[in-house]
Tab-separated table of C-alpha atoms and ligand atoms in Angstrom:
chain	number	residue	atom	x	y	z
A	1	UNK	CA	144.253	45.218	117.536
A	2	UNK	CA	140.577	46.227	117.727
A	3	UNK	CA	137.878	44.594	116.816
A	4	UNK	CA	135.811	45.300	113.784
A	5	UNK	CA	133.384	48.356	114.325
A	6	UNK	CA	130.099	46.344	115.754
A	7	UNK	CA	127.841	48.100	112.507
A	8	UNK	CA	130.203	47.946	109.858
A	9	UNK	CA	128.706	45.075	108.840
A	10	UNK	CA	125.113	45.777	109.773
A	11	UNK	CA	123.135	44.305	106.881
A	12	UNK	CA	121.137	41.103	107.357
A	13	UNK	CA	123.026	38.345	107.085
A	14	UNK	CA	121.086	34.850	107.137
A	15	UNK	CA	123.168	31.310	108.167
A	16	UNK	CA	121.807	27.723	108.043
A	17	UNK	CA	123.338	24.787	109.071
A	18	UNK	CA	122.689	21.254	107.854
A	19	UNK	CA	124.054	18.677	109.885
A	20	UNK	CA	125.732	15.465	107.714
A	21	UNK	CA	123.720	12.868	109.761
A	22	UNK	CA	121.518	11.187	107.433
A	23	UNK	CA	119.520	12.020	104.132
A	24	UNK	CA	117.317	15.439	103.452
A	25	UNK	CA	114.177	15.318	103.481
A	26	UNK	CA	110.867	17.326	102.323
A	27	UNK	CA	110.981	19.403	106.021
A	28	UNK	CA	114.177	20.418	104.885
A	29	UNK	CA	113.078	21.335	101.365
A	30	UNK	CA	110.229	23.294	102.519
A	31	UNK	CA	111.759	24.627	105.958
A	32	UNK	CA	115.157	25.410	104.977
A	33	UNK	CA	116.137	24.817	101.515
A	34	UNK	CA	113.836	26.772	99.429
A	35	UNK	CA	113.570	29.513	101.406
A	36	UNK	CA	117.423	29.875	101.271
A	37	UNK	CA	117.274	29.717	97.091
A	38	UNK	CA	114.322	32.337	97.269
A	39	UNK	CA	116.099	34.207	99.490
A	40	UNK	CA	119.851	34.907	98.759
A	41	UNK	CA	119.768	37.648	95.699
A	42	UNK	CA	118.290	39.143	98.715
A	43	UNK	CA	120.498	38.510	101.336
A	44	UNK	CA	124.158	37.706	102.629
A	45	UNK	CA	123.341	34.085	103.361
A	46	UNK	CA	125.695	31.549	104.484
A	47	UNK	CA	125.020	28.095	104.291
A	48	UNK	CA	127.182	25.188	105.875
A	49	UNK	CA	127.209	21.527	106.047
A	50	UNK	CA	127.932	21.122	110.147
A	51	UNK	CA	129.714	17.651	109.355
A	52	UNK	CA	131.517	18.663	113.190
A	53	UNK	CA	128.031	18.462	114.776
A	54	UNK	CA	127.174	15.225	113.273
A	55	UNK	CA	129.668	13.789	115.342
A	56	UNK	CA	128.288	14.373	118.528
A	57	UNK	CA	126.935	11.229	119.130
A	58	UNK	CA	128.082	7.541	117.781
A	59	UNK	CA	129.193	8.362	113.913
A	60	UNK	CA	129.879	6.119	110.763
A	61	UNK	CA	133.076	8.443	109.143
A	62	UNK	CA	132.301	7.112	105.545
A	63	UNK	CA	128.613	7.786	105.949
A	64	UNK	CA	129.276	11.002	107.157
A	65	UNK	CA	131.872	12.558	104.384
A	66	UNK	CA	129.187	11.009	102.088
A	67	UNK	CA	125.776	12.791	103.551
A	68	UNK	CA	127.997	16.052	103.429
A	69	UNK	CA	128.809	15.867	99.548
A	70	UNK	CA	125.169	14.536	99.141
A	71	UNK	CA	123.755	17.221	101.322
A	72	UNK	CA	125.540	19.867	99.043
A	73	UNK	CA	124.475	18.425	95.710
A	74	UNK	CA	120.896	18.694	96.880
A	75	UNK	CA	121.381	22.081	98.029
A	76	UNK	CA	122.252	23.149	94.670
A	77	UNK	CA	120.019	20.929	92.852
A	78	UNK	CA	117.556	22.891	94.731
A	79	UNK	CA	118.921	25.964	93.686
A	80	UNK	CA	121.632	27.368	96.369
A	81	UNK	CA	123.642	29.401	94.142
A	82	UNK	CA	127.245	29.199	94.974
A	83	UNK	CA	128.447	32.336	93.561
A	84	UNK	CA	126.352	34.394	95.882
A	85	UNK	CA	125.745	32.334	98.980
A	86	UNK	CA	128.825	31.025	101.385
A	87	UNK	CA	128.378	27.183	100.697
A	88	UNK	CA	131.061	25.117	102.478
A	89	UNK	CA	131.804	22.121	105.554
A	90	UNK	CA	132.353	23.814	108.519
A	91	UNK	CA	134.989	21.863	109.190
A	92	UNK	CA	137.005	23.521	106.262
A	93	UNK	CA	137.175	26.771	108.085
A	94	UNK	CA	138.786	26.033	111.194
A	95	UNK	CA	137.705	29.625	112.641
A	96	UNK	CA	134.696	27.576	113.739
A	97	UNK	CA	136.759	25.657	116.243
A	98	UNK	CA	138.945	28.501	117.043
A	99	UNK	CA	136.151	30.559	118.065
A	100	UNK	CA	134.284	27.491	119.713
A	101	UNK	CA	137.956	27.079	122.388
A	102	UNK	CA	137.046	31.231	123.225
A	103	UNK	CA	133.785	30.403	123.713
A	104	UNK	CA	134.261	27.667	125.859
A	105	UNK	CA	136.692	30.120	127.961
A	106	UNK	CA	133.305	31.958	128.913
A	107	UNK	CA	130.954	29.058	129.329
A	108	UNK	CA	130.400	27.803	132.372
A	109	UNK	CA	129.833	23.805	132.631
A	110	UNK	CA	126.992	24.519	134.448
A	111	UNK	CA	125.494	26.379	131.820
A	112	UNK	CA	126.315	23.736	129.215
A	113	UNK	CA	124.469	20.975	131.526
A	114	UNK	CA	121.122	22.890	131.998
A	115	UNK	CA	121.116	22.732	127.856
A	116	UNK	CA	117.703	20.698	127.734
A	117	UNK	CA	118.791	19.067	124.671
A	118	UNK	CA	121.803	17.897	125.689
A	119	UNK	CA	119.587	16.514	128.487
A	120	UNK	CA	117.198	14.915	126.611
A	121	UNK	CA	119.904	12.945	124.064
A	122	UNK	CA	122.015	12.270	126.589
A	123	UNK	CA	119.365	10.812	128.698
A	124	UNK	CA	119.210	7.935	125.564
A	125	UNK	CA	122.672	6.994	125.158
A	126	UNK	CA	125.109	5.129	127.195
A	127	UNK	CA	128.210	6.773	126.309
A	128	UNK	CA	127.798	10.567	125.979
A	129	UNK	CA	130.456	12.204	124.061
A	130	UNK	CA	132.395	15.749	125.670
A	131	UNK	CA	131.298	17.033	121.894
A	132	UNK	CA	127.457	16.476	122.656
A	133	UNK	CA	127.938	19.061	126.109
A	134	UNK	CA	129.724	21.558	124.707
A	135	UNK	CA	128.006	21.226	121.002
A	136	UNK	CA	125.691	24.534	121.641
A	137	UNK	CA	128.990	26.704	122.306
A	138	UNK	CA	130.189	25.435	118.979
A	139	UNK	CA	126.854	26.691	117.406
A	140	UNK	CA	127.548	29.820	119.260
A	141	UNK	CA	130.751	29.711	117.643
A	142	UNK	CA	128.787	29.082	114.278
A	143	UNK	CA	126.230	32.168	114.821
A	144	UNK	CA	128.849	34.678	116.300
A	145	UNK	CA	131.844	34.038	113.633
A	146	UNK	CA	129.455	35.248	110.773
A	147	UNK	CA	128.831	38.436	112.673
A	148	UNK	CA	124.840	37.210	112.804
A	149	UNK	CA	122.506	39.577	114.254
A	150	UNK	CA	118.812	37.340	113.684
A	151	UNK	CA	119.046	33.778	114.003
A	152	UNK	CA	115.164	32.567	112.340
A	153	UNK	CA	114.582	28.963	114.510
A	154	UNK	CA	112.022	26.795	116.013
A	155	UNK	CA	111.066	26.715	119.333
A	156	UNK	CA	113.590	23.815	120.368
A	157	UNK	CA	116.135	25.724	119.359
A	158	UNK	CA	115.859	29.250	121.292
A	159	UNK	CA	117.539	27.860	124.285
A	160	UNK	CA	120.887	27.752	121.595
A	161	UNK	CA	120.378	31.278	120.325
A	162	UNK	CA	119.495	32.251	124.074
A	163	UNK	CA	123.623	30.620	124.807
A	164	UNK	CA	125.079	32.557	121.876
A	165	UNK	CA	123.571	35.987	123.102
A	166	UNK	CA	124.544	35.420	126.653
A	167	UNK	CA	128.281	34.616	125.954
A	168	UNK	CA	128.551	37.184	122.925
A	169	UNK	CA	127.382	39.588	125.893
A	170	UNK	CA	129.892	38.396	128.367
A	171	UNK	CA	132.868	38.202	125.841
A	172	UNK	CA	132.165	41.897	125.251
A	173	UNK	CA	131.521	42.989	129.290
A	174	UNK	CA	135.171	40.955	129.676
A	175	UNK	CA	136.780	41.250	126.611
A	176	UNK	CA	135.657	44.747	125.015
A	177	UNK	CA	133.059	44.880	121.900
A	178	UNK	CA	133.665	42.000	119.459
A	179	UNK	CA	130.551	40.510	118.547
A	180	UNK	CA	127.139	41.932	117.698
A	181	UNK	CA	124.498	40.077	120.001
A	182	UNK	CA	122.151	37.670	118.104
A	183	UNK	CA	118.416	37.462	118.775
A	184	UNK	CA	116.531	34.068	117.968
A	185	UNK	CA	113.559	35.001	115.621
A	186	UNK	CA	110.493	32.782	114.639
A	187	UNK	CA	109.647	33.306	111.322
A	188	UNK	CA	105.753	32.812	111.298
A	189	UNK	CA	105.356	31.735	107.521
A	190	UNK	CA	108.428	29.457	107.905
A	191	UNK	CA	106.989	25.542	106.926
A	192	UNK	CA	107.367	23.194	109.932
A	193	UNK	CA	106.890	19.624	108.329
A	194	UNK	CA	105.964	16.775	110.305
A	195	UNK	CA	106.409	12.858	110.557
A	196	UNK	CA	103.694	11.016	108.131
A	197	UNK	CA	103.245	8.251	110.736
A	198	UNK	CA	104.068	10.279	113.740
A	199	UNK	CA	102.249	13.430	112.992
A	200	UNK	CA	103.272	14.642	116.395
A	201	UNK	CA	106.705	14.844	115.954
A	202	UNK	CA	108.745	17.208	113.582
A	203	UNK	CA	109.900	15.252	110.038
A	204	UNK	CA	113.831	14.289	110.596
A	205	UNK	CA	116.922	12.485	109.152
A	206	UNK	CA	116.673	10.155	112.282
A	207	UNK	CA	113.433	9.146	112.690
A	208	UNK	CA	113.019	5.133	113.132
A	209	UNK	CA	111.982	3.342	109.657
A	210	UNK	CA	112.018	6.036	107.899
A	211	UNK	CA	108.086	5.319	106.657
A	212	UNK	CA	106.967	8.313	108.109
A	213	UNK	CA	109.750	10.915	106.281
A	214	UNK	CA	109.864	11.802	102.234
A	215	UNK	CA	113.780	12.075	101.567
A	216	UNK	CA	114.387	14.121	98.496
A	217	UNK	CA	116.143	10.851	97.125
A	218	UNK	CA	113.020	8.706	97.545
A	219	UNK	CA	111.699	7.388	94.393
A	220	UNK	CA	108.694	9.042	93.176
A	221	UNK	CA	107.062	5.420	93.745
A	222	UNK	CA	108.331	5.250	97.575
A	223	UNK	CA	106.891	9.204	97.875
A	224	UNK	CA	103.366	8.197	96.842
A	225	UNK	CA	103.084	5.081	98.739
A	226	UNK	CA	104.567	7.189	101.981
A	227	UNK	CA	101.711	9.526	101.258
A	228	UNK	CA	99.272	8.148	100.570
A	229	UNK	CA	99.890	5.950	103.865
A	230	UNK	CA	100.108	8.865	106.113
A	231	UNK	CA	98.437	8.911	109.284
A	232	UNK	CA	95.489	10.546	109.372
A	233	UNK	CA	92.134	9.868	112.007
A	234	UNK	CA	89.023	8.655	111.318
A	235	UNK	CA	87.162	12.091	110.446
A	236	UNK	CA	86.125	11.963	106.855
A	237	UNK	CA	86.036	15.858	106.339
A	238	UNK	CA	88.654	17.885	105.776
A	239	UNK	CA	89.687	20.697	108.287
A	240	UNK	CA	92.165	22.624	109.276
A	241	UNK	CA	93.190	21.676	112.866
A	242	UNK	CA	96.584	21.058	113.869
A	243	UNK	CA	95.817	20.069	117.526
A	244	UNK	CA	92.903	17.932	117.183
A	245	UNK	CA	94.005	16.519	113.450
A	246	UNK	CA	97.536	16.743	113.270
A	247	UNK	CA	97.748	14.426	110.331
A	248	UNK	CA	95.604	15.588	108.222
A	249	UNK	CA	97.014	19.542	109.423
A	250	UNK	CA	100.237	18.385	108.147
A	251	UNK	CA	99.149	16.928	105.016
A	252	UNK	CA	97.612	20.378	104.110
A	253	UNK	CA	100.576	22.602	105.414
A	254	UNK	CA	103.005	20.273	102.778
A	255	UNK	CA	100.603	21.424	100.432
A	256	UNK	CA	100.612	24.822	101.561
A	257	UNK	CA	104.298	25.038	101.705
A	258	UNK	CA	104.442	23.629	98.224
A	259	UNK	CA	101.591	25.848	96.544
A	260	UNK	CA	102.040	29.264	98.312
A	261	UNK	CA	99.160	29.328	99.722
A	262	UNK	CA	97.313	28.811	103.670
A	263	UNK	CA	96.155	25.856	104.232
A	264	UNK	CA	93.272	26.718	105.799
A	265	UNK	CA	92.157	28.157	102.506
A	266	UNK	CA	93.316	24.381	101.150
A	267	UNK	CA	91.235	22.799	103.674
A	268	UNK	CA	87.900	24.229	101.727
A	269	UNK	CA	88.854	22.393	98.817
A	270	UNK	CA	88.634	18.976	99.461
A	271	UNK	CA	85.897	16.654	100.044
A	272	UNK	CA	87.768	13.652	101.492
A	273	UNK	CA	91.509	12.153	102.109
A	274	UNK	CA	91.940	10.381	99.480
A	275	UNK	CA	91.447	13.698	97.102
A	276	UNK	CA	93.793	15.192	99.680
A	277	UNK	CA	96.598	12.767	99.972
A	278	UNK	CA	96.494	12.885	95.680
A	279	UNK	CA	96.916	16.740	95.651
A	280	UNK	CA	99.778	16.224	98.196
A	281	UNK	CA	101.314	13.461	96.358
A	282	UNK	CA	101.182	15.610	92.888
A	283	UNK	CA	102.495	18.946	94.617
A	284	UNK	CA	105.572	16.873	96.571
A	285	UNK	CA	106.385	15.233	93.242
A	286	UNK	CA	106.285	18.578	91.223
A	287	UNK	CA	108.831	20.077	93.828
A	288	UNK	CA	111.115	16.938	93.880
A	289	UNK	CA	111.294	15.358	90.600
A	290	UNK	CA	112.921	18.529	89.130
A	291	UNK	CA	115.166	18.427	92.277
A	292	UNK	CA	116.341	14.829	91.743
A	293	UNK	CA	117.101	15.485	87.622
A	294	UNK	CA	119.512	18.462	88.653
A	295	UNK	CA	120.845	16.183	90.959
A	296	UNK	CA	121.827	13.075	88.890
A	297	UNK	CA	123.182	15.457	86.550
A	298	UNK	CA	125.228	17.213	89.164
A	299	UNK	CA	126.208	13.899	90.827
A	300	UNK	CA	128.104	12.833	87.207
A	301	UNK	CA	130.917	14.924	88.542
A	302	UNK	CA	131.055	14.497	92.261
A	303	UNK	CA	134.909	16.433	91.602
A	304	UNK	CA	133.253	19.798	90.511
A	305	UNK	CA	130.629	19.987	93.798
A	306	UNK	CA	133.654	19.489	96.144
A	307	UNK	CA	135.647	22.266	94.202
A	308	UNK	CA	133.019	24.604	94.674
A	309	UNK	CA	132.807	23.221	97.928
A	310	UNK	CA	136.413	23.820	98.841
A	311	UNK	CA	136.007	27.312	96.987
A	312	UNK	CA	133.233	28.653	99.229
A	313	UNK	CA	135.272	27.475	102.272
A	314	UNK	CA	138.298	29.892	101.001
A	315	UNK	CA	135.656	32.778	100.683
A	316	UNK	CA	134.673	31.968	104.539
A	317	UNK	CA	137.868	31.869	105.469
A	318	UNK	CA	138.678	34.973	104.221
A	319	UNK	CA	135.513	36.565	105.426
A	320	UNK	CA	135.739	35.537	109.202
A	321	UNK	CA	138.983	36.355	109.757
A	322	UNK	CA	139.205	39.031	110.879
A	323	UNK	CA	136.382	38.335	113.760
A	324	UNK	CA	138.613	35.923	115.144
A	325	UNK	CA	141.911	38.134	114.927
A	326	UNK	CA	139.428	40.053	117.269
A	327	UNK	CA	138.600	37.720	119.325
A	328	UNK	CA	141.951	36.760	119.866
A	329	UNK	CA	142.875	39.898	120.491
A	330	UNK	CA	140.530	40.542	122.453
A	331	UNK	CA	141.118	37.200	124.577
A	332	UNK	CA	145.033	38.122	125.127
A	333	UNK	CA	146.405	35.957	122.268
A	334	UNK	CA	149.917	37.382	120.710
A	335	UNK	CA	148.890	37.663	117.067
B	1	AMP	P1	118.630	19.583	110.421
B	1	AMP	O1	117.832	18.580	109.618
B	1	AMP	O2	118.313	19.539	111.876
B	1	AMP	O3	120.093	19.498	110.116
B	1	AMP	O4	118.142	21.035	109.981
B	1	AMP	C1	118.543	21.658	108.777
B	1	AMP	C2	117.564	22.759	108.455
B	1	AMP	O5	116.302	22.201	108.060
B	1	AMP	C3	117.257	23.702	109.621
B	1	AMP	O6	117.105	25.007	109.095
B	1	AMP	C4	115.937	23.180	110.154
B	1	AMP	O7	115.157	24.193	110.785
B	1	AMP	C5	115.247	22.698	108.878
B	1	AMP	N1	114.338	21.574	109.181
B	1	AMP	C6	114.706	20.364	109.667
B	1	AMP	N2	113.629	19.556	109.823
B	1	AMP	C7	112.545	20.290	109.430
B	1	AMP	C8	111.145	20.012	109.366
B	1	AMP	N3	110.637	18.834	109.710
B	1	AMP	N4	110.315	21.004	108.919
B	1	AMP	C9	110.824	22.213	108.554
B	1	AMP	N5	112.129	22.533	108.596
B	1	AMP	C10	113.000	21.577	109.020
């Protein structure tokens, strides 16, 4: 068995995950979401709901099965199309976890300790699950099944990509070529939304009340108030400043995000806040409200979403097998 010439898949491939842990939200709208729909006629892009990384840490089982099936409507509410992009649960392609026991067979526990996010949440929590150490070989597993080459992330995420590359490049020093080595790259147009009351910290699924985050299932009523609420300081023009005036930087980036445009150029055309916080509040409700129709509609038949659900799953199946067939090769595994 041999594995798979390493550029006979070479074009671009992009892959997302969105972990099952709690509701989406405008930073996943603007960050992930539509830049996936604009992007895949261009693009092999794969797109999976990582319901095996939301459990991790402490999980509710119903909660989770229903953020995953919620987390897909949205994602083709918002226009993931499912006959060109690999939608599915990761957990419906067991390759995943195949790959992830290889992996593990060239990680080092070491290695898996220094992760600093693993040291940060485990740092919070009293009981730390085995899942939340080895989680980052699982995303390796994630990355390096779909044969990814570029992996666009944030900052707090490079350490991940940096794991993938480094056991990709073992596997192949111990094992013989089998995996093409990923590179982390940071997309600089790519919208990084913040918290409304905690303008320091990045918008997420997890954060406290929830006052500070726009879920894409708010009601426009709750989206105004949480705008027009959001933290800014007590300057009364507006600028462009995202170290100094975080709050108001953010409020102008959602805007940015939502009109195409930079929002320093925003920043010139506003006079106070208030005029600011109403643009914001009319641009997030154009994106959403259109979002939220599609998605009532879609929700009628919860039956068809997890058909196409369990379709795109078959299609990954089919196109990652034979990366592990040469991994397992590879690995001394009798096929
Ligand atoms: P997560 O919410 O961590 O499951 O991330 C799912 C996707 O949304 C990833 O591509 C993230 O980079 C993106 N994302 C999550 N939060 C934000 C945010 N506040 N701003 C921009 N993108 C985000």
């Amino acid at each position: 068995m041999t594995a798979p010439a390493l550029d006979a898949r070479s074009r671009l491939r992009r892959i997302t995950g969105l972990t099952p842990s709690g509701h989406l939200h405008v930073g996943n709208l603007l960050g992930a979401m539509a830049p996936i729909a604009a992007g895949q006629y261009d693009h092999d892009t794969v797109v999976f709901l990582a319901d095996l990384h939301a459990m991790t840490v402490r999980h509710d089982p119903a909660r989770v099965r229903a953020n995953t099936l919620e987390q897909a409507t949205l994602l083709l509410a918002a226009g993931v199309d499912p006959e060109v992009t690999l939608l599915y649960p990761q957990s419906q392609v067991p390759a995943h976890t195949e790959l992830h026991y290889l992996l593990e067979c060239v990680t080092g526990v070491g290695e898996a300790q220094r992760m600093i996010q693993y040291r940060e949440k485990s740092a919070r929590q009293r009981q730390v699950r085995l899942s939340l150490l080895t989680y980052p070989v699982l995303m390796a597993a994630d990355i390096l099944l779909h044969r990814i080459r570029e992996v666009p992330v944030g900052d707090d995420q490079d350490q991940h990509v940096e794991l993938a590359r480094d056991l990709a490049i073992r596997f192949n020093q111990r094992y013989g070529d089998t995996f093409p080595v990923p590179v982390a790259v940071h997309p600089s147009a790519a919208a990084r939304v913040m918290d409304l009351a905690d303008p320091t910290s990045k918008m997420s699924k997890s954060a406290g009340s929830g006052a500070g985050t726009l879920f894409l299932l708010d009601p426009p009523d709750v989206l105004r108030r949480k705008v027009l609420r959001a933290v800014t300081d007590s300057g009364t023009t507006v600028a462009y400043d995202p170290v100094h005036r975080p709050g108001v930087a953010n409020l102008l980036e959602i805007l940015a995000a939502c009109a195409g445009r930079s929002p320093a150029d925003l920043a010139t055309e506003f006079d106070s806040y208030g005029r600011l916080k109403a643009a914001v509040v009319d641009a997030v409700l154009a994106r959403v409200t259109p979002i939220q129709a599609r998605y009532a509609e879609l929700s009628r038949d919860p039956a068809h979403v997890h058909g196409l659900l369990r379709a795109g799953a078959e299609r990954a199946r089919a196109a990652t097998a034979d990366t592990v067939r040469a991994a397992r090769a590879a690995i001394g595994l009798l096929d």
